[in-house]
PDB file of N, CA, C and O in Angstrom:
ATOM      1  N   MET A  12      21.771 -16.191   5.674  1.00 71.00           N
ATOM      2  CA  MET A  12      21.526 -14.768   5.460  1.00 71.00           C
ATOM      3  C   MET A  12      22.274 -13.998   6.540  1.00 71.00           C
ATOM      4  O   MET A  12      22.205 -14.317   7.706  1.00 71.00           O
ATOM      5  N   GLY A  13      23.029 -12.998   6.106  1.00 77.00           N
ATOM      6  CA  GLY A  13      23.816 -12.220   7.041  1.00 77.00           C
ATOM      7  C   GLY A  13      22.969 -11.320   7.917  1.00 77.00           C
ATOM      8  O   GLY A  13      21.821 -11.010   7.601  1.00 77.00           O
ATOM      9  N   LYS A  14      23.554 -10.910   9.025  1.00 75.00           N
ATOM     10  CA  LYS A  14      22.836 -10.067   9.982  1.00 75.00           C
ATOM     11  C   LYS A  14      22.440  -8.725   9.364  1.00 75.00           C
ATOM     12  O   LYS A  14      21.343  -8.225   9.594  1.00 75.00           O
ATOM     13  N   ALA A  15      23.318  -8.139   8.551  1.00 75.00           N
ATOM     14  CA  ALA A  15      23.011  -6.850   7.917  1.00 75.00           C
ATOM     15  C   ALA A  15      21.824  -6.976   6.980  1.00 75.00           C
ATOM     16  O   ALA A  15      20.964  -6.099   6.939  1.00 75.00           O
ATOM     17  N   LYS A  16      21.748  -8.066   6.234  1.00 77.00           N
ATOM     18  CA  LYS A  16      20.629  -8.268   5.316  1.00 77.00           C
ATOM     19  C   LYS A  16      19.327  -8.448   6.091  1.00 77.00           C
ATOM     20  O   LYS A  16      18.294  -7.921   5.712  1.00 77.00           O
ATOM     21  N   LYS A  17      19.363  -9.183   7.197  1.00 76.00           N
ATOM     22  CA  LYS A  17      18.178  -9.353   8.043  1.00 76.00           C
ATOM     23  C   LYS A  17      17.706  -8.012   8.569  1.00 76.00           C
ATOM     24  O   LYS A  17      16.510  -7.742   8.631  1.00 76.00           O
ATOM     25  N   GLN A  18      18.636  -7.150   8.964  1.00 75.00           N
ATOM     26  CA  GLN A  18      18.286  -5.817   9.474  1.00 75.00           C
ATOM     27  C   GLN A  18      17.593  -4.992   8.399  1.00 75.00           C
ATOM     28  O   GLN A  18      16.627  -4.314   8.662  1.00 75.00           O
ATOM     29  N   ARG A  19      18.114  -5.026   7.158  1.00 78.00           N
ATOM     30  CA  ARG A  19      17.503  -4.273   6.062  1.00 78.00           C
ATOM     31  C   ARG A  19      16.082  -4.743   5.810  1.00 78.00           C
ATOM     32  O   ARG A  19      15.185  -3.949   5.582  1.00 78.00           O
ATOM     33  N   ILE A  20      15.875  -6.065   5.847  1.00 81.00           N
ATOM     34  CA  ILE A  20      14.539  -6.616   5.639  1.00 81.00           C
ATOM     35  C   ILE A  20      13.608  -6.134   6.741  1.00 81.00           C
ATOM     36  O   ILE A  20      12.484  -5.704   6.469  1.00 81.00           O
ATOM     37  N   LYS A  21      14.075  -6.168   7.977  1.00 81.00           N
ATOM     38  CA  LYS A  21      13.260  -5.721   9.103  1.00 81.00           C
ATOM     39  C   LYS A  21      12.927  -4.238   8.969  1.00 81.00           C
ATOM     40  O   LYS A  21      11.790  -3.827   9.169  1.00 81.00           O
ATOM     41  N   ILE A  22      13.909  -3.434   8.602  1.00 83.00           N
ATOM     42  CA  ILE A  22      13.690  -1.994   8.437  1.00 83.00           C
ATOM     43  C   ILE A  22      12.668  -1.745   7.325  1.00 83.00           C
ATOM     44  O   ILE A  22      11.767  -0.929   7.480  1.00 83.00           O
ATOM     45  N   ASN A  23      12.792  -2.464   6.214  1.00 82.00           N
ATOM     46  CA  ASN A  23      11.837  -2.310   5.119  1.00 82.00           C
ATOM     47  C   ASN A  23      10.425  -2.668   5.547  1.00 82.00           C
ATOM     48  O   ASN A  23       9.472  -1.996   5.165  1.00 82.00           O
ATOM     49  N   ARG A  24      10.286  -3.704   6.350  1.00 84.00           N
ATOM     50  CA  ARG A  24       8.959  -4.088   6.850  1.00 84.00           C
ATOM     51  C   ARG A  24       8.373  -2.999   7.733  1.00 84.00           C
ATOM     52  O   ARG A  24       7.188  -2.701   7.652  1.00 84.00           O
ATOM     53  N   VAL A  25       9.190  -2.411   8.582  1.00 86.00           N
ATOM     54  CA  VAL A  25       8.726  -1.333   9.459  1.00 86.00           C
ATOM     55  C   VAL A  25       8.291  -0.129   8.634  1.00 86.00           C
ATOM     56  O   VAL A  25       7.239   0.462   8.882  1.00 86.00           O
ATOM     57  N   ILE A  26       9.076   0.218   7.619  1.00 86.00           N
ATOM     58  CA  ILE A  26       8.728   1.354   6.759  1.00 86.00           C
ATOM     59  C   ILE A  26       7.403   1.082   6.053  1.00 86.00           C
ATOM     60  O   ILE A  26       6.530   1.944   6.013  1.00 86.00           O
ATOM     61  N   LYS A  27       7.239  -0.112   5.510  1.00 88.00           N
ATOM     62  CA  LYS A  27       5.988  -0.447   4.828  1.00 88.00           C
ATOM     63  C   LYS A  27       4.814  -0.380   5.791  1.00 88.00           C
ATOM     64  O   LYS A  27       3.738   0.085   5.439  1.00 88.00           O
ATOM     65  N   MET A  28       5.006  -0.861   7.014  1.00 90.00           N
ATOM     66  CA  MET A  28       3.939  -0.814   8.005  1.00 90.00           C
ATOM     67  C   MET A  28       3.576   0.635   8.325  1.00 90.00           C
ATOM     68  O   MET A  28       2.402   0.984   8.406  1.00 90.00           O
ATOM     69  N   MET A  29       4.595   1.490   8.472  1.00 91.00           N
ATOM     70  CA  MET A  29       4.350   2.896   8.775  1.00 91.00           C
ATOM     71  C   MET A  29       3.597   3.567   7.626  1.00 91.00           C
ATOM     72  O   MET A  29       2.692   4.361   7.860  1.00 91.00           O
ATOM     73  N   GLU A  30       3.954   3.233   6.377  1.00 93.00           N
ATOM     74  CA  GLU A  30       3.265   3.789   5.219  1.00 93.00           C
ATOM     75  C   GLU A  30       1.800   3.367   5.219  1.00 93.00           C
ATOM     76  O   GLU A  30       0.920   4.172   4.944  1.00 93.00           O
ATOM     77  N   ARG A  31       1.553   2.119   5.533  1.00 93.00           N
ATOM     78  CA  ARG A  31       0.168   1.625   5.575  1.00 93.00           C
ATOM     79  C   ARG A  31      -0.609   2.279   6.707  1.00 93.00           C
ATOM     80  O   ARG A  31      -1.783   2.598   6.545  1.00 93.00           O
ATOM     81  N   LEU A  32       0.056   2.469   7.842  1.00 95.00           N
ATOM     82  CA  LEU A  32      -0.610   3.150   8.962  1.00 95.00           C
ATOM     83  C   LEU A  32      -0.977   4.579   8.582  1.00 95.00           C
ATOM     84  O   LEU A  32      -2.084   5.043   8.859  1.00 95.00           O
ATOM     85  N   TRP A  33      -0.055   5.287   7.920  1.00 95.00           N
ATOM     86  CA  TRP A  33      -0.310   6.650   7.484  1.00 95.00           C
ATOM     87  C   TRP A  33      -1.467   6.684   6.500  1.00 95.00           C
ATOM     88  O   TRP A  33      -2.378   7.496   6.622  1.00 95.00           O
ATOM     89  N   LEU A  34      -1.447   5.783   5.521  1.00 95.00           N
ATOM     90  CA  LEU A  34      -2.498   5.744   4.517  1.00 95.00           C
ATOM     91  C   LEU A  34      -3.846   5.415   5.162  1.00 95.00           C
ATOM     92  O   LEU A  34      -4.862   6.050   4.843  1.00 95.00           O
ATOM     93  N   ALA A  35      -3.860   4.481   6.090  1.00 96.00           N
ATOM     94  CA  ALA A  35      -5.102   4.128   6.790  1.00 96.00           C
ATOM     95  C   ALA A  35      -5.651   5.343   7.532  1.00 96.00           C
ATOM     96  O   ALA A  35      -6.862   5.616   7.488  1.00 96.00           O
ATOM     97  N   GLU A  36      -4.778   6.069   8.197  1.00 96.00           N
ATOM     98  CA  GLU A  36      -5.201   7.257   8.933  1.00 96.00           C
ATOM     99  C   GLU A  36      -5.777   8.307   7.984  1.00 96.00           C
ATOM    100  O   GLU A  36      -6.816   8.902   8.258  1.00 96.00           O
ATOM    101  N   GLN A  37      -5.125   8.523   6.861  1.00 95.00           N
ATOM    102  CA  GLN A  37      -5.576   9.517   5.888  1.00 95.00           C
ATOM    103  C   GLN A  37      -6.927   9.143   5.283  1.00 95.00           C
ATOM    104  O   GLN A  37      -7.744  10.011   4.992  1.00 95.00           O
ATOM    105  N   LEU A  38      -7.157   7.850   5.104  1.00 96.00           N
ATOM    106  CA  LEU A  38      -8.404   7.375   4.502  1.00 96.00           C
ATOM    107  C   LEU A  38      -9.521   7.192   5.522  1.00 96.00           C
ATOM    108  O   LEU A  38     -10.677   7.019   5.142  1.00 96.00           O
ATOM    109  N   GLY A  39      -9.153   7.189   6.804  1.00 97.00           N
ATOM    110  CA  GLY A  39     -10.156   6.893   7.833  1.00 97.00           C
ATOM    111  C   GLY A  39     -10.522   5.417   7.840  1.00 97.00           C
ATOM    112  O   GLY A  39     -11.640   5.043   8.175  1.00 97.00           O
ATOM    113  N   LYS A  40      -9.561   4.573   7.458  1.00 96.00           N
ATOM    114  CA  LYS A  40      -9.764   3.126   7.409  1.00 96.00           C
ATOM    115  C   LYS A  40      -8.840   2.462   8.416  1.00 96.00           C
ATOM    116  O   LYS A  40      -7.893   3.061   8.907  1.00 96.00           O
ATOM    117  N   SER A  41      -9.102   1.199   8.692  1.00 96.00           N
ATOM    118  CA  SER A  41      -8.225   0.455   9.590  1.00 96.00           C
ATOM    119  C   SER A  41      -6.949   0.043   8.851  1.00 96.00           C
ATOM    120  O   SER A  41      -6.922  -0.043   7.618  1.00 96.00           O
ATOM    121  N   TYR A  42      -5.912  -0.217   9.629  1.00 94.00           N
ATOM    122  CA  TYR A  42      -4.655  -0.718   9.066  1.00 94.00           C
ATOM    123  C   TYR A  42      -4.921  -2.000   8.288  1.00 94.00           C
ATOM    124  O   TYR A  42      -4.408  -2.191   7.190  1.00 94.00           O
ATOM    125  N   ASN A  43      -5.739  -2.893   8.855  1.00 95.00           N
ATOM    126  CA  ASN A  43      -6.007  -4.171   8.203  1.00 95.00           C
ATOM    127  C   ASN A  43      -6.737  -4.002   6.877  1.00 95.00           C
ATOM    128  O   ASN A  43      -6.508  -4.768   5.948  1.00 95.00           O
ATOM    129  N   MET A  44      -7.605  -2.995   6.783  1.00 95.00           N
ATOM    130  CA  MET A  44      -8.304  -2.743   5.521  1.00 95.00           C
ATOM    131  C   MET A  44      -7.295  -2.323   4.446  1.00 95.00           C
ATOM    132  O   MET A  44      -7.312  -2.840   3.332  1.00 95.00           O
ATOM    133  N   VAL A  45      -6.414  -1.389   4.799  1.00 94.00           N
ATOM    134  CA  VAL A  45      -5.400  -0.936   3.842  1.00 94.00           C
ATOM    135  C   VAL A  45      -4.467  -2.091   3.478  1.00 94.00           C
ATOM    136  O   VAL A  45      -4.119  -2.267   2.313  1.00 94.00           O
ATOM    137  N   LYS A  46      -4.108  -2.890   4.449  1.00 92.00           N
ATOM    138  CA  LYS A  46      -3.262  -4.053   4.181  1.00 92.00           C
ATOM    139  C   LYS A  46      -3.951  -4.989   3.187  1.00 92.00           C
ATOM    140  O   LYS A  46      -3.306  -5.516   2.278  1.00 92.00           O
ATOM    141  N   SER A  47      -5.253  -5.177   3.318  1.00 93.00           N
ATOM    142  CA  SER A  47      -5.974  -6.050   2.387  1.00 93.00           C
ATOM    143  C   SER A  47      -6.021  -5.445   0.991  1.00 93.00           C
ATOM    144  O   SER A  47      -6.018  -6.164   0.001  1.00 93.00           O
ATOM    145  N   TYR A  48      -6.046  -4.097   0.887  1.00 91.00           N
ATOM    146  CA  TYR A  48      -5.947  -3.455  -0.430  1.00 91.00           C
ATOM    147  C   TYR A  48      -4.582  -3.745  -1.046  1.00 91.00           C
ATOM    148  O   TYR A  48      -4.479  -4.106  -2.209  1.00 91.00           O
ATOM    149  N   VAL A  49      -3.536  -3.558  -0.257  1.00 87.00           N
ATOM    150  CA  VAL A  49      -2.161  -3.737  -0.744  1.00 87.00           C
ATOM    151  C   VAL A  49      -1.930  -5.181  -1.183  1.00 87.00           C
ATOM    152  O   VAL A  49      -1.270  -5.444  -2.188  1.00 87.00           O
ATOM    153  N   GLN A  50      -2.492  -6.111  -0.442  1.00 88.00           N
ATOM    154  CA  GLN A  50      -2.307  -7.531  -0.752  1.00 88.00           C
ATOM    155  C   GLN A  50      -3.307  -8.040  -1.788  1.00 88.00           C
ATOM    156  O   GLN A  50      -3.328  -9.210  -2.112  1.00 88.00           O
ATOM    157  N   ASN A  51      -4.130  -7.125  -2.299  1.00 88.00           N
ATOM    158  CA  ASN A  51      -5.105  -7.427  -3.345  1.00 88.00           C
ATOM    159  C   ASN A  51      -6.143  -8.456  -2.899  1.00 88.00           C
ATOM    160  O   ASN A  51      -6.645  -9.240  -3.709  1.00 88.00           O
ATOM    161  N   ARG A  52      -6.458  -8.474  -1.603  1.00 93.00           N
ATOM    162  CA  ARG A  52      -7.514  -9.347  -1.095  1.00 93.00           C
ATOM    163  C   ARG A  52      -8.865  -8.649  -1.138  1.00 93.00           C
ATOM    164  O   ARG A  52      -9.893  -9.300  -1.173  1.00 93.00           O
ATOM    165  N   ARG A  53      -8.842  -7.309  -1.109  1.00 94.00           N
ATOM    166  CA  ARG A  53     -10.049  -6.489  -1.216  1.00 94.00           C
ATOM    167  C   ARG A  53      -9.750  -5.339  -2.157  1.00 94.00           C
ATOM    168  O   ARG A  53      -8.600  -4.944  -2.316  1.00 94.00           O
ATOM    169  N   GLN A  54     -10.793  -4.804  -2.743  1.00 92.00           N
ATOM    170  CA  GLN A  54     -10.641  -3.663  -3.631  1.00 92.00           C
ATOM    171  C   GLN A  54     -11.283  -2.440  -2.979  1.00 92.00           C
ATOM    172  O   GLN A  54     -12.388  -2.532  -2.441  1.00 92.00           O
ATOM    173  N   PRO A  55     -10.614  -1.293  -3.022  1.00 94.00           N
ATOM    174  CA  PRO A  55     -11.208  -0.084  -2.460  1.00 94.00           C
ATOM    175  C   PRO A  55     -12.365   0.389  -3.333  1.00 94.00           C
ATOM    176  O   PRO A  55     -12.431   0.061  -4.522  1.00 94.00           O
ATOM    177  N   SER A  56     -13.258   1.150  -2.735  1.00 94.00           N
ATOM    178  CA  SER A  56     -14.317   1.765  -3.525  1.00 94.00           C
ATOM    179  C   SER A  56     -13.676   2.723  -4.519  1.00 94.00           C
ATOM    180  O   SER A  56     -12.505   3.108  -4.363  1.00 94.00           O
ATOM    181  N   ILE A  57     -14.412   3.128  -5.523  1.00 94.00           N
ATOM    182  CA  ILE A  57     -13.857   4.048  -6.514  1.00 94.00           C
ATOM    183  C   ILE A  57     -13.470   5.375  -5.858  1.00 94.00           C
ATOM    184  O   ILE A  57     -12.450   5.963  -6.205  1.00 94.00           O
ATOM    185  N   GLU A  58     -14.245   5.803  -4.877  1.00 95.00           N
ATOM    186  CA  GLU A  58     -13.921   7.032  -4.152  1.00 95.00           C
ATOM    187  C   GLU A  58     -12.602   6.883  -3.397  1.00 95.00           C
ATOM    188  O   GLU A  58     -11.757   7.775  -3.424  1.00 95.00           O
ATOM    189  N   ASP A  59     -12.438   5.744  -2.737  1.00 95.00           N
ATOM    190  CA  ASP A  59     -11.196   5.497  -1.999  1.00 95.00           C
ATOM    191  C   ASP A  59     -10.006   5.334  -2.946  1.00 95.00           C
ATOM    192  O   ASP A  59      -8.908   5.768  -2.639  1.00 95.00           O
ATOM    193  N   LEU A  60     -10.251   4.738  -4.107  1.00 93.00           N
ATOM    194  CA  LEU A  60      -9.190   4.590  -5.091  1.00 93.00           C
ATOM    195  C   LEU A  60      -8.656   5.962  -5.505  1.00 93.00           C
ATOM    196  O   LEU A  60      -7.447   6.183  -5.532  1.00 93.00           O
ATOM    197  N   TYR A  61      -9.571   6.891  -5.780  1.00 95.00           N
ATOM    198  CA  TYR A  61      -9.135   8.238  -6.166  1.00 95.00           C
ATOM    199  C   TYR A  61      -8.461   8.963  -5.009  1.00 95.00           C
ATOM    200  O   TYR A  61      -7.498   9.700  -5.207  1.00 95.00           O
ATOM    201  N   LYS A  62      -8.931   8.736  -3.795  1.00 95.00           N
ATOM    202  CA  LYS A  62      -8.303   9.354  -2.624  1.00 95.00           C
ATOM    203  C   LYS A  62      -6.889   8.802  -2.428  1.00 95.00           C
ATOM    204  O   LYS A  62      -5.951   9.550  -2.145  1.00 95.00           O
ATOM    205  N   ILE A  63      -6.727   7.491  -2.589  1.00 93.00           N
ATOM    206  CA  ILE A  63      -5.405   6.867  -2.466  1.00 93.00           C
ATOM    207  C   ILE A  63      -4.465   7.447  -3.516  1.00 93.00           C
ATOM    208  O   ILE A  63      -3.322   7.802  -3.211  1.00 93.00           O
ATOM    209  N   ALA A  64      -4.949   7.554  -4.749  1.00 92.00           N
ATOM    210  CA  ALA A  64      -4.129   8.112  -5.820  1.00 92.00           C
ATOM    211  C   ALA A  64      -3.709   9.543  -5.500  1.00 92.00           C
ATOM    212  O   ALA A  64      -2.549   9.920  -5.690  1.00 92.00           O
ATOM    213  N   GLU A  65      -4.637  10.322  -4.973  1.00 94.00           N
ATOM    214  CA  GLU A  65      -4.330  11.706  -4.605  1.00 94.00           C
ATOM    215  C   GLU A  65      -3.272  11.754  -3.501  1.00 94.00           C
ATOM    216  O   GLU A  65      -2.311  12.515  -3.583  1.00 94.00           O
ATOM    217  N   LEU A  66      -3.432  10.921  -2.489  1.00 92.00           N
ATOM    218  CA  LEU A  66      -2.491  10.899  -1.369  1.00 92.00           C
ATOM    219  C   LEU A  66      -1.094  10.452  -1.808  1.00 92.00           C
ATOM    220  O   LEU A  66      -0.092  10.960  -1.318  1.00 92.00           O
ATOM    221  N   LEU A  67      -1.047   9.505  -2.738  1.00 90.00           N
ATOM    222  CA  LEU A  67       0.229   8.971  -3.198  1.00 90.00           C
ATOM    223  C   LEU A  67       0.802   9.762  -4.372  1.00 90.00           C
ATOM    224  O   LEU A  67       1.891   9.457  -4.858  1.00 90.00           O
ATOM    225  N   LYS A  68       0.013  10.760  -4.813  1.00 91.00           N
ATOM    226  CA  LYS A  68       0.439  11.617  -5.928  1.00 91.00           C
ATOM    227  C   LYS A  68       0.727  10.804  -7.197  1.00 91.00           C
ATOM    228  O   LYS A  68       1.768  10.957  -7.839  1.00 91.00           O
ATOM    229  N   VAL A  69      -0.217   9.916  -7.517  1.00 90.00           N
ATOM    230  CA  VAL A  69      -0.145   9.135  -8.746  1.00 90.00           C
ATOM    231  C   VAL A  69      -1.496   9.216  -9.444  1.00 90.00           C
ATOM    232  O   VAL A  69      -2.503   9.595  -8.850  1.00 90.00           O
ATOM    233  N   ASP A  70      -1.521   8.843 -10.705  1.00 90.00           N
ATOM    234  CA  ASP A  70      -2.764   8.775 -11.459  1.00 90.00           C
ATOM    235  C   ASP A  70      -3.509   7.516 -11.015  1.00 90.00           C
ATOM    236  O   ASP A  70      -2.905   6.449 -10.883  1.00 90.00           O
ATOM    237  N   ALA A  71      -4.805   7.634 -10.803  1.00 90.00           N
ATOM    238  CA  ALA A  71      -5.601   6.489 -10.351  1.00 90.00           C
ATOM    239  C   ALA A  71      -5.487   5.317 -11.318  1.00 90.00           C
ATOM    240  O   ALA A  71      -5.493   4.156 -10.896  1.00 90.00           O
ATOM    241  N   ARG A  72      -5.349   5.598 -12.606  1.00 89.00           N
ATOM    242  CA  ARG A  72      -5.204   4.524 -13.596  1.00 89.00           C
ATOM    243  C   ARG A  72      -3.953   3.700 -13.343  1.00 89.00           C
ATOM    244  O   ARG A  72      -3.942   2.498 -13.594  1.00 89.00           O
ATOM    245  N   ASP A  73      -2.894   4.344 -12.827  1.00 87.00           N
ATOM    246  CA  ASP A  73      -1.664   3.604 -12.534  1.00 87.00           C
ATOM    247  C   ASP A  73      -1.888   2.577 -11.427  1.00 87.00           C
ATOM    248  O   ASP A  73      -1.248   1.525 -11.423  1.00 87.00           O
ATOM    249  N   LEU A  74      -2.771   2.867 -10.506  1.00 85.00           N
ATOM    250  CA  LEU A  74      -3.050   1.917  -9.430  1.00 85.00           C
ATOM    251  C   LEU A  74      -3.773   0.692  -9.966  1.00 85.00           C
ATOM    252  O   LEU A  74      -3.651  -0.389  -9.411  1.00 85.00           O
ATOM    253  N   LEU A  75      -4.508   0.878 -11.035  1.00 84.00           N
ATOM    254  CA  LEU A  75      -5.233  -0.239 -11.637  1.00 84.00           C
ATOM    255  C   LEU A  75      -4.379  -0.999 -12.637  1.00 84.00           C
ATOM    256  O   LEU A  75      -4.313  -2.211 -12.599  1.00 84.00           O
ATOM    257  N   THR A  76      -3.699  -0.289 -13.513  1.00 70.00           N
ATOM    258  CA  THR A  76      -3.001  -0.955 -14.604  1.00 70.00           C
ATOM    259  C   THR A  76      -1.744  -1.678 -14.169  1.00 70.00           C
ATOM    260  O   THR A  76      -1.399  -2.685 -14.758  1.00 70.00           O
ATOM    261  N   LYS A  77      -1.076  -1.218 -13.142  1.00 54.00           N
ATOM    262  CA  LYS A  77       0.145  -1.902 -12.707  1.00 54.00           C
ATOM    263  C   LYS A  77      -0.169  -3.304 -12.230  1.00 54.00           C
ATOM    264  O   LYS A  77       0.573  -4.229 -12.484  1.00 54.00           O
ATOM    265  N   SER A  78      -1.290  -3.475 -11.528  1.00 51.00           N
ATOM    266  CA  SER A  78      -1.636  -4.817 -11.061  1.00 51.00           C
ATOM    267  C   SER A  78      -2.123  -5.693 -12.210  1.00 51.00           C
ATOM    268  O   SER A  78      -1.995  -6.895 -12.167  1.00 51.00           O
ATOM    269  N   LEU A  79      -2.646  -5.080 -13.275  1.00 50.00           N
ATOM    270  CA  LEU A  79      -3.128  -5.852 -14.409  1.00 50.00           C
ATOM    271  C   LEU A  79      -2.014  -6.224 -15.378  1.00 50.00           C
ATOM    272  O   LEU A  79      -2.110  -7.212 -16.087  1.00 50.00           O
ATOM    273  N   ASN A  80      -0.945  -5.437 -15.395  1.00 47.00           N
ATOM    274  CA  ASN A  80       0.139  -5.657 -16.350  1.00 47.00           C
ATOM    275  C   ASN A  80       1.391  -6.196 -15.681  1.00 47.00           C
ATOM    276  O   ASN A  80       2.472  -5.690 -15.887  1.00 47.00           O
ATOM    277  N   LYS A  81       1.256  -7.239 -14.914  1.00 50.00           N
ATOM    278  CA  LYS A  81       2.406  -7.799 -14.196  1.00 50.00           C
ATOM    279  C   LYS A  81       3.471  -8.326 -15.152  1.00 50.00           C
ATOM    280  O   LYS A  81       4.643  -8.330 -14.851  1.00 50.00           O
ATOM    281  N   ASN A  82       3.061  -8.775 -16.310  1.00 48.00           N
ATOM    282  CA  ASN A  82       4.012  -9.353 -17.254  1.00 48.00           C
ATOM    283  C   ASN A  82       4.543  -8.336 -18.260  1.00 48.00           C
ATOM    284  O   ASN A  82       5.149  -8.698 -19.233  1.00 48.00           O
ATOM    285  N   GLY A  83       4.331  -7.061 -17.986  1.00 43.00           N
ATOM    286  CA  GLY A  83       4.883  -6.052 -18.851  1.00 43.00           C
ATOM    287  C   GLY A  83       3.853  -5.467 -19.688  1.00 43.00           C
ATOM    288  O   GLY A  83       3.669  -4.766 -20.470  1.00 43.00           O
TER     289      GLY A  83
END
């Protein structure tokens, strides 16, 4: 793997971490809690689900159906 590709991967990881930190701050949750939501190890409460959807400017149903429809 070339050095430029490694840099892009590292930059993407930093951006994702920053997004999770921002979301955790907005929700009043820990970074690890938000990370567990993203990794589908825990599910947010329905209230938090709607708050996440509002913060991300998406429909709450999209947060549910995308994970359910992985195969299209």
